[in-house]
Coordinates of C-alpha atoms and ligand atoms in Angstrom, one line a residue:
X8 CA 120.8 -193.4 47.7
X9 CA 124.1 -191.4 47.2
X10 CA 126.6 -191.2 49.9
X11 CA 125.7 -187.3 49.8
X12 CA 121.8 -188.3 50.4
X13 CA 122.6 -190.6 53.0
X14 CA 124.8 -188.3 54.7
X15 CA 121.9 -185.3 54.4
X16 CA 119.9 -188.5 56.1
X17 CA 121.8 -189.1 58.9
X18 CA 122.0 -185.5 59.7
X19 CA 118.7 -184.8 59.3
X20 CA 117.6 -187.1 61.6
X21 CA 120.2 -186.7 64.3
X22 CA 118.6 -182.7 63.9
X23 CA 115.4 -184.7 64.8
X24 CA 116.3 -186.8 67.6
X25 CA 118.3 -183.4 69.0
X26 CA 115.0 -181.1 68.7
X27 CA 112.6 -183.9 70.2
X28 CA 115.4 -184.2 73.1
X29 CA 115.3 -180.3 73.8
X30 CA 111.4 -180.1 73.7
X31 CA 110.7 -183.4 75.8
X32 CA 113.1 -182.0 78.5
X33 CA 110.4 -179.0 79.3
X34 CA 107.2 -178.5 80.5
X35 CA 106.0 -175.1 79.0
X36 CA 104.1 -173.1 82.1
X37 CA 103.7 -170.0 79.6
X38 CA 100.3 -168.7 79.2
X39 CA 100.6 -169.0 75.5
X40 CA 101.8 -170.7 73.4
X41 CA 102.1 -173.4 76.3
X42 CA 102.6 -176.6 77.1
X43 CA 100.8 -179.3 74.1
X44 CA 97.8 -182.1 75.0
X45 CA 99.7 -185.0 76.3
X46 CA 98.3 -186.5 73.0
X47 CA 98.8 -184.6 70.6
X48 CA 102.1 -186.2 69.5
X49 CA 100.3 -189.2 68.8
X50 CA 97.4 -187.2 66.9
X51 CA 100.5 -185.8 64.5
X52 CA 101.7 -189.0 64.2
X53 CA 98.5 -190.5 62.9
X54 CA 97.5 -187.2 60.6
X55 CA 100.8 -187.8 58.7
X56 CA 100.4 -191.0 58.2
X57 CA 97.3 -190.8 56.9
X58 CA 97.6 -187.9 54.8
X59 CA 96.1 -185.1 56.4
X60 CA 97.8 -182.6 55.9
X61 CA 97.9 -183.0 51.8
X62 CA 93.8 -183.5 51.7
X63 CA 92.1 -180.9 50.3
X64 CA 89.7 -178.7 51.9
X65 CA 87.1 -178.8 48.7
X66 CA 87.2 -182.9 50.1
X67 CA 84.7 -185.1 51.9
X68 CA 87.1 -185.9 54.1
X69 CA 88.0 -182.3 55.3
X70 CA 84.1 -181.9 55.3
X71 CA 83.9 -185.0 57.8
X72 CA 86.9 -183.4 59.6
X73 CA 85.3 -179.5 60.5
X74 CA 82.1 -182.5 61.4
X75 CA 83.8 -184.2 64.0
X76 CA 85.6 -181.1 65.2
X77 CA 82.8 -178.8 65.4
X78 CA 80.8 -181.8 67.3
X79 CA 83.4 -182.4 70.1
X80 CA 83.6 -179.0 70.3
X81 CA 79.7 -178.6 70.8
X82 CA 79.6 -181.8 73.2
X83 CA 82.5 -180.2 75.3
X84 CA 81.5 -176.7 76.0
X85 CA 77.9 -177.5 75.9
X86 CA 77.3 -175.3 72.7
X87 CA 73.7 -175.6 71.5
X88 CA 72.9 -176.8 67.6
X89 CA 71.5 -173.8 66.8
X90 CA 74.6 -171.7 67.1
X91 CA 77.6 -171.2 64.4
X92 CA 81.6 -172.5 65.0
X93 CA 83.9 -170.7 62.6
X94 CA 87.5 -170.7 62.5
X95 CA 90.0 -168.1 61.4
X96 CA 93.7 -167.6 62.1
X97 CA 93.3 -166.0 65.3
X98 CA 91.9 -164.8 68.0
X99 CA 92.7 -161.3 67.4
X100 CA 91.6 -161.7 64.0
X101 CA 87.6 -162.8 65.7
X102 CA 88.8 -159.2 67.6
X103 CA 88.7 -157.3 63.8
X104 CA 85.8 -160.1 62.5
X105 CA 83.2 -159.6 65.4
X106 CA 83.7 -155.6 65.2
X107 CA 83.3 -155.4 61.1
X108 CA 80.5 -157.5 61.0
X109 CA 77.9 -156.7 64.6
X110 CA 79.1 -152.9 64.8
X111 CA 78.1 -149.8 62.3
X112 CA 79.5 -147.3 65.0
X113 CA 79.5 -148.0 68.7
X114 CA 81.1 -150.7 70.3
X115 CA 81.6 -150.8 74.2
X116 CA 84.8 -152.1 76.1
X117 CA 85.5 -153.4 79.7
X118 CA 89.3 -152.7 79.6
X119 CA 91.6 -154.1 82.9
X120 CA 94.9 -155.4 80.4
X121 CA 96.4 -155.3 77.2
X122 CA 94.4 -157.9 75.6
X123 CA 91.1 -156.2 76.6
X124 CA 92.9 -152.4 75.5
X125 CA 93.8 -154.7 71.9
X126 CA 89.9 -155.1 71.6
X127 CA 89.3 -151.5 72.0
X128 CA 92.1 -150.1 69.9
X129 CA 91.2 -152.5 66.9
X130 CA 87.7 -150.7 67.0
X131 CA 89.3 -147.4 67.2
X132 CA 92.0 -149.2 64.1
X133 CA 88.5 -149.8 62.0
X134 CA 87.2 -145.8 62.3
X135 CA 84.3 -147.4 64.5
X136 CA 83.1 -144.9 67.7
X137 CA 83.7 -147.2 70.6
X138 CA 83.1 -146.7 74.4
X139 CA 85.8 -147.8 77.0
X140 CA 85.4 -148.4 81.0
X141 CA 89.1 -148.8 82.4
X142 CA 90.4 -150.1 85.7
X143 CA 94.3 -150.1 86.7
X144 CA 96.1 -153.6 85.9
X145 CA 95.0 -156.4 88.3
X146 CA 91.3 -155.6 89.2
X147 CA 87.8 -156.4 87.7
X148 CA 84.8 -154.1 87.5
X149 CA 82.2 -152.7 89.4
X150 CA 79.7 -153.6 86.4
X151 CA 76.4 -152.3 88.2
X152 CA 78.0 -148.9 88.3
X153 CA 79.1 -149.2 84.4
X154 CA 77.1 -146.8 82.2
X155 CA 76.8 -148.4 79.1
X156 CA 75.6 -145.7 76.3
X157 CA 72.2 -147.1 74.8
X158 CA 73.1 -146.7 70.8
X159 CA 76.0 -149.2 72.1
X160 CA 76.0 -152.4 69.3
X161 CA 78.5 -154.8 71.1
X162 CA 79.7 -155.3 74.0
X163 CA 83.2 -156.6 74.6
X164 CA 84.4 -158.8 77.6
X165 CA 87.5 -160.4 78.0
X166 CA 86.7 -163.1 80.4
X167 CA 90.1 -164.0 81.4
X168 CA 92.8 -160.8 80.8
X169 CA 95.7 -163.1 80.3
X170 CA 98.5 -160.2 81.1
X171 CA 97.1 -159.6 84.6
X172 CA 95.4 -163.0 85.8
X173 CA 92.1 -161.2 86.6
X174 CA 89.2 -163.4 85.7
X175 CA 85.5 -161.9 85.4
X176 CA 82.5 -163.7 86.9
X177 CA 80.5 -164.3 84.2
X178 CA 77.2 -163.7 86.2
X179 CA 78.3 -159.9 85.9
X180 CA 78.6 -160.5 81.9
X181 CA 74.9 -162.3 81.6
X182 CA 73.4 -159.7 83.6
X183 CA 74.9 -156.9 80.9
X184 CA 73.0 -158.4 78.3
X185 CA 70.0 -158.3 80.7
X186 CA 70.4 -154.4 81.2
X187 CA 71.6 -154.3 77.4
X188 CA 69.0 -156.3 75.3
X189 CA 69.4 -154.5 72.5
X190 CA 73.4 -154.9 72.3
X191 CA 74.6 -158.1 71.2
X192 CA 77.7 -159.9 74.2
X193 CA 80.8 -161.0 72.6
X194 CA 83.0 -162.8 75.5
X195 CA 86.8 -163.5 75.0
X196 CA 87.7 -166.7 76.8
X197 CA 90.7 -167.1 74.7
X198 CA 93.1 -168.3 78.1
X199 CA 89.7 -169.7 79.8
X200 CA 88.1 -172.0 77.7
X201 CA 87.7 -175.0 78.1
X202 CA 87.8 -174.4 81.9
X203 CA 84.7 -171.8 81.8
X204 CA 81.3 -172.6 82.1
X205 CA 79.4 -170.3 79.4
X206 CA 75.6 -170.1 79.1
X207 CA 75.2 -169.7 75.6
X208 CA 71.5 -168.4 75.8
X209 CA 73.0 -165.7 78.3
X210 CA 75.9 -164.0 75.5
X211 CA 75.8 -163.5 71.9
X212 CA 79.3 -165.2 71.1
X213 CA 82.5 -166.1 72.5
X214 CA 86.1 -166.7 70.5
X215 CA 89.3 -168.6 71.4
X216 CA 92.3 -169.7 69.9
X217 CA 94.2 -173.1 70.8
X218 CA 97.4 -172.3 72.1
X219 CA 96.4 -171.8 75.3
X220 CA 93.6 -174.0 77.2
X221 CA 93.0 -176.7 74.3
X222 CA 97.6 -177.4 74.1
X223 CA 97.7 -177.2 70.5
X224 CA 100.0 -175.4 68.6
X225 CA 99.4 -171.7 67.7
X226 CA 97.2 -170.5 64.1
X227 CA 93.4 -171.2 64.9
X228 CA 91.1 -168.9 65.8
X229 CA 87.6 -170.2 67.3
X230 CA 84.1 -167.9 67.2
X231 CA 81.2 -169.3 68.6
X232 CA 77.8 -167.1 67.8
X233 CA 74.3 -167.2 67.9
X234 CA 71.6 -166.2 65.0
X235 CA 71.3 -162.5 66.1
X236 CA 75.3 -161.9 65.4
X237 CA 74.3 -163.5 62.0
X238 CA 71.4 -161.4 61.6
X239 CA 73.2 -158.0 63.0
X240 CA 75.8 -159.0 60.1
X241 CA 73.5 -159.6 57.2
X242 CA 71.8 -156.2 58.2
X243 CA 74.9 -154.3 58.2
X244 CA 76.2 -155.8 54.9
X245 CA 72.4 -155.0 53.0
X246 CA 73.3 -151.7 53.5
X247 CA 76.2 -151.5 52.4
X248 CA 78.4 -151.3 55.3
X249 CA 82.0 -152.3 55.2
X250 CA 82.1 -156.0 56.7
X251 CA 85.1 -157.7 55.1
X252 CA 85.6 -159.7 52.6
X253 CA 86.9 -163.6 52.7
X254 CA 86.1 -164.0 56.3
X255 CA 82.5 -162.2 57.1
X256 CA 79.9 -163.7 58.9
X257 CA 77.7 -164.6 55.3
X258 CA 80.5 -166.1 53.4
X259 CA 81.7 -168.4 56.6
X260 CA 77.4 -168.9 56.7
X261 CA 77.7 -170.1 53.2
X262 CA 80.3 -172.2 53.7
X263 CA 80.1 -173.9 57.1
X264 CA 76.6 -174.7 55.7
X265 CA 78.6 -177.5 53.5
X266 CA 81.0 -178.0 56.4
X267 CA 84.2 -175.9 55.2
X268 CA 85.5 -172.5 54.6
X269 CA 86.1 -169.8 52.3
X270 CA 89.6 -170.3 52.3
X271 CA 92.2 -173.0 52.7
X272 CA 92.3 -173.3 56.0
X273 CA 94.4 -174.2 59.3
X274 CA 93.2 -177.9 58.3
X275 CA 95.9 -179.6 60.8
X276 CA 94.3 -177.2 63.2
X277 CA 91.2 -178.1 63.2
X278 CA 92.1 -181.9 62.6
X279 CA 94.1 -181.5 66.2
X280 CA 91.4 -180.0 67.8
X281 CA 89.1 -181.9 67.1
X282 CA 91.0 -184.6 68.6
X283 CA 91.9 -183.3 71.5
X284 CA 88.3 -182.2 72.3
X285 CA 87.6 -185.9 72.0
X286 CA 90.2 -186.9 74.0
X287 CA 88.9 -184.2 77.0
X288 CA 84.8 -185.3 76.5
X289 CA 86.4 -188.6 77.2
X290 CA 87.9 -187.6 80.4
X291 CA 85.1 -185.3 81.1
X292 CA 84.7 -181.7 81.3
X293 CA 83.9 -181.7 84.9
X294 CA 86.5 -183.8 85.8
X295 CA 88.7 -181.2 83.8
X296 CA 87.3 -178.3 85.7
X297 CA 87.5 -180.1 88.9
X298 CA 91.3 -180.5 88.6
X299 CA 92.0 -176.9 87.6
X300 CA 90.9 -175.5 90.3
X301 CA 92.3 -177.9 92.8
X302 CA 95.8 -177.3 90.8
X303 CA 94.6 -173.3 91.1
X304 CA 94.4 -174.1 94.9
X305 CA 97.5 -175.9 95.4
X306 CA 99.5 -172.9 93.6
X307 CA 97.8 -169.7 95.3
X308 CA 98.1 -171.2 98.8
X309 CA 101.6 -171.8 98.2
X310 CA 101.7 -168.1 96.6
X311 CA 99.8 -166.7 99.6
X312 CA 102.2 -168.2 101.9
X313 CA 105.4 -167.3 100.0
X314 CA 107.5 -164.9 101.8
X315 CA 109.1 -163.0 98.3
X316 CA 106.2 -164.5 95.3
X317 CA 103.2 -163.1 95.9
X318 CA 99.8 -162.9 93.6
X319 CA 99.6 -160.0 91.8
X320 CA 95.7 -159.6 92.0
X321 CA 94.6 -159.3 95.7
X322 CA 90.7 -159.5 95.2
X323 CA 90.2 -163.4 95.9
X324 CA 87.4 -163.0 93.4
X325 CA 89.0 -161.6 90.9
X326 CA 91.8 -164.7 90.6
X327 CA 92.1 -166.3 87.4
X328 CA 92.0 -170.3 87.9
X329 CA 93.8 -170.2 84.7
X330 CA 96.3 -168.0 84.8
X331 CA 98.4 -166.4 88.1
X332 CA 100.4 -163.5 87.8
X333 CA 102.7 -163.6 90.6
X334 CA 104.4 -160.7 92.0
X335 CA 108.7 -161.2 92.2
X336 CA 111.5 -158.5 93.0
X337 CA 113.8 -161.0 90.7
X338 CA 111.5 -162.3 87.5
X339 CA 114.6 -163.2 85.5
X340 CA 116.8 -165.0 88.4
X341 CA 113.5 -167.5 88.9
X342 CA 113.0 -167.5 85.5
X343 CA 116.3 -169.2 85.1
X344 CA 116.4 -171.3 88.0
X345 CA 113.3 -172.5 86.7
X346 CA 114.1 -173.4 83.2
X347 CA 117.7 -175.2 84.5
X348 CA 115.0 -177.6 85.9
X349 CA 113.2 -178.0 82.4
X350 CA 110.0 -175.4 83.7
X351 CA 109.2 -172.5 81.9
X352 CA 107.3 -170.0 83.2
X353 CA 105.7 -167.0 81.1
X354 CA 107.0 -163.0 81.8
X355 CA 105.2 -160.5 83.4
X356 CA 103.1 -159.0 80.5
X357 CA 104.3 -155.3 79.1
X358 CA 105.5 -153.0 81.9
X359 CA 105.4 -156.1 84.4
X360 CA 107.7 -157.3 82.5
X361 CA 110.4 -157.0 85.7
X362 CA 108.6 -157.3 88.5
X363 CA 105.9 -160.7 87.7
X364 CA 106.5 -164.0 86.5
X365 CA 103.0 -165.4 85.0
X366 CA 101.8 -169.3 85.1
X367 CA 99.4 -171.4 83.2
X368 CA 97.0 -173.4 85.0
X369 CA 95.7 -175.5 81.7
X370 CA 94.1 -178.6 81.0
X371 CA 97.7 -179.7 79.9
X372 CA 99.2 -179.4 83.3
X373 CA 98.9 -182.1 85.4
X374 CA 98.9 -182.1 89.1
X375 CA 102.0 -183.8 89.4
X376 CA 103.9 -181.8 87.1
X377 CA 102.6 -178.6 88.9
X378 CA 103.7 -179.8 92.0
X379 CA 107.2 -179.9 91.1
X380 CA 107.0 -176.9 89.7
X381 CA 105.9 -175.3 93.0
X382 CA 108.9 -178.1 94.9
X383 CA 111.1 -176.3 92.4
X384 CA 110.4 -172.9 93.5
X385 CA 110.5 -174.1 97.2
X386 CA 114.2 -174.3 96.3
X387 CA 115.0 -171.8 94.2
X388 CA 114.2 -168.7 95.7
Ligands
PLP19 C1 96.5 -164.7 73.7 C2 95.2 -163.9 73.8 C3 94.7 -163.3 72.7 C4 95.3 -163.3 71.4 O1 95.3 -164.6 70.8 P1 95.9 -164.8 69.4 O2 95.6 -166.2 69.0 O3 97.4 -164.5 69.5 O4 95.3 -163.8 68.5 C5 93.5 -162.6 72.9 N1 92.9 -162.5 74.1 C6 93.4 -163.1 75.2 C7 92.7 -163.0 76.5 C8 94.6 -163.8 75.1 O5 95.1 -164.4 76.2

């Protein structure tokens, strides 16, 4: 090596040590991106040395790869064999997917945040005709009173609306597609999963990316469907209707049948999350579940007992485990008090933006670490 190489050397790695420093020193409570799997350092680690990020997705290995992934996936979230797991960039990208492929016209959309109103206005982006029943910020639905027009194709949930902390019971979703048979259920659980439970004989699909629940970093979009999303699709495109091109459902059919994808794809992604759902059916899902909510219960009692934080969404039913939105006259002082102690807590979402502070409640958080976030606040404000 030159002294000029070695130099660019020691400065590249003292860059290294400096970056790893700042990021160790905080525990992301942001609802997304968030804080990573406490092992997915070691999951990098391994991929790099072994190459994974240079294999090529035409490869057996990648095939073995979307194999193991798609499995732990399955074993996890209790997915039967019979339904499709694709993966695109994003979640908002299964938004755009889902309505080109299951809708002609109508679509139907429970609105109560913006990433329920995103749904809605990509429909209305595509020149499709859909439906919208909206409630203020912070509340669910009275579904029985929701009149859903019959030529309606899809119905859109968003299980968990991540800028308000409202979560929806998913009884209330299965028993649309009981009144609905003839519309197909597509269920965003984007800042839910893995927490939520999910019937998959009761909806039609369900799409997530990893940032959030799973603690991986951002650029994956999950959809899980069943055969009659597949079948709505291959209708739609036999007659000629406009369903996409790289990424509808019968090219992602095609190739998921030989275990990869149409185009090169997020592999490190998928690699990761693969891994980390491992790493969680090892634990146990309902071990997993089990500590959300007690971690949900520690931070809403404190919340509910707080003379100047209070929970934005009143309806005890209506609280996401997942996700709190908390009420604040100061969001940027605690904010900063916060992050001088290493914890970083999310905004309020849009025009909340100054009067809520949001926190993730994920599979990434442990007990102890939310804890001292909540001895933290004790102080602070
Ligand atoms: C974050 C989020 C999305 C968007 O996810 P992207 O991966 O950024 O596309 C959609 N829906 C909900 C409920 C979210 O929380």
């Amino acid at each position: 090596m030159t002294s000029d190489e070695k130099e660019l050397v020691t400065r590249l790695s003292s860059l290294f040590l400096i970056s790893k420093l700042v990021v160790v020193n905080k525990v992301f409570f942001t609802p997304g991106p968030s804080q990573l799997y406490p092992t997915v350092a070691d999951h990098m680690r391994v991929a790099l040395e072994a190459g994974i990020f240079s294999i090529s997705h035409r490869s057996k290995e990648f095939e073995a790869i979307f194999a193991e992934t798609t499995d732990e996936l399955k074993r996890l979230l209790g997915i039967p064999d019979s339904h499709s797991i694709f993966f695109a960039g994003s979640a908002t990208e299964w938004m755009e997917r889902i309505l080109e492929n299951c809708v002609q016209k109508t679509s139907f959309h429970f609105v109560n945040g913006a990433f329920s109103k995103r749904f809605f206005e990509i429909a209305q982006e595509l020149k499709k005709e859909p439906h919208v029943l909206e409630v203020p910020a912070g509340q669910s639905f009275d579904f029985e009173q929701a009149s859903i027009p019959s030529d309606t194709e899809l119905i859109c949930c968003t299980h968990n609306e991540t800028s308000t902390g409202v979560a929806l019971p998913m009884e209330s979703i299965y028993a649309l597609k009981e009144r609905y048979p003839e519309a197909l259920v597509v269920v965003d659980i984007v800042s839910s999963a893995p927490y939520v439970t999910i019937d998959w004989a009761r909806i039609d699909a369900a799409f997530f990316s990893v940032q959030k629940g799973f603690g991986l970093p951002a650029g994956l979009g999950v959809i899980i469907l069943n055969e009659r999303c597949l079948a709505r699709a291959r209708q739609l495109e036999s007659q000629g209707s406009p369903v996409g091109s790289y990424h509808r459902f019968s090219a992602l059919t095609k190739y998921a049948a030989k275990r990869q994808t149409p185009e090169t794809p997020n592999v490190p992604g998928i690699y990761l999350l693969g891994k980390v759902c491992a790493d969680m059916n090892r634990l146990g899902i309902d071990s997993i579940r089990r500590d959300t909510e007690t971690k949900a219960r520690l931070m809403y009692d404190f919340f509910d007992r707080h003379a100047a934080l209070h929970p934005f969404v009143k309806d005890l039913k209506a609280r996401s485990n997942t996700v709190l939105a908390i009420d604040t006259a100061q969001p940027q002082a605690v904010k900063k008090a916060l992050a001088e102690s290493g914890f970083i807590v999310g905004s309020g979402y849009g025009a909340h933006k100054d009067s809520q502070i949001r926190i993730a409640n994920f599979p990434a958080h442990s007990l102890e670490v939310a804890e001292q976030l909540l001895t933290k606040l004790k102080m602070c404000v």
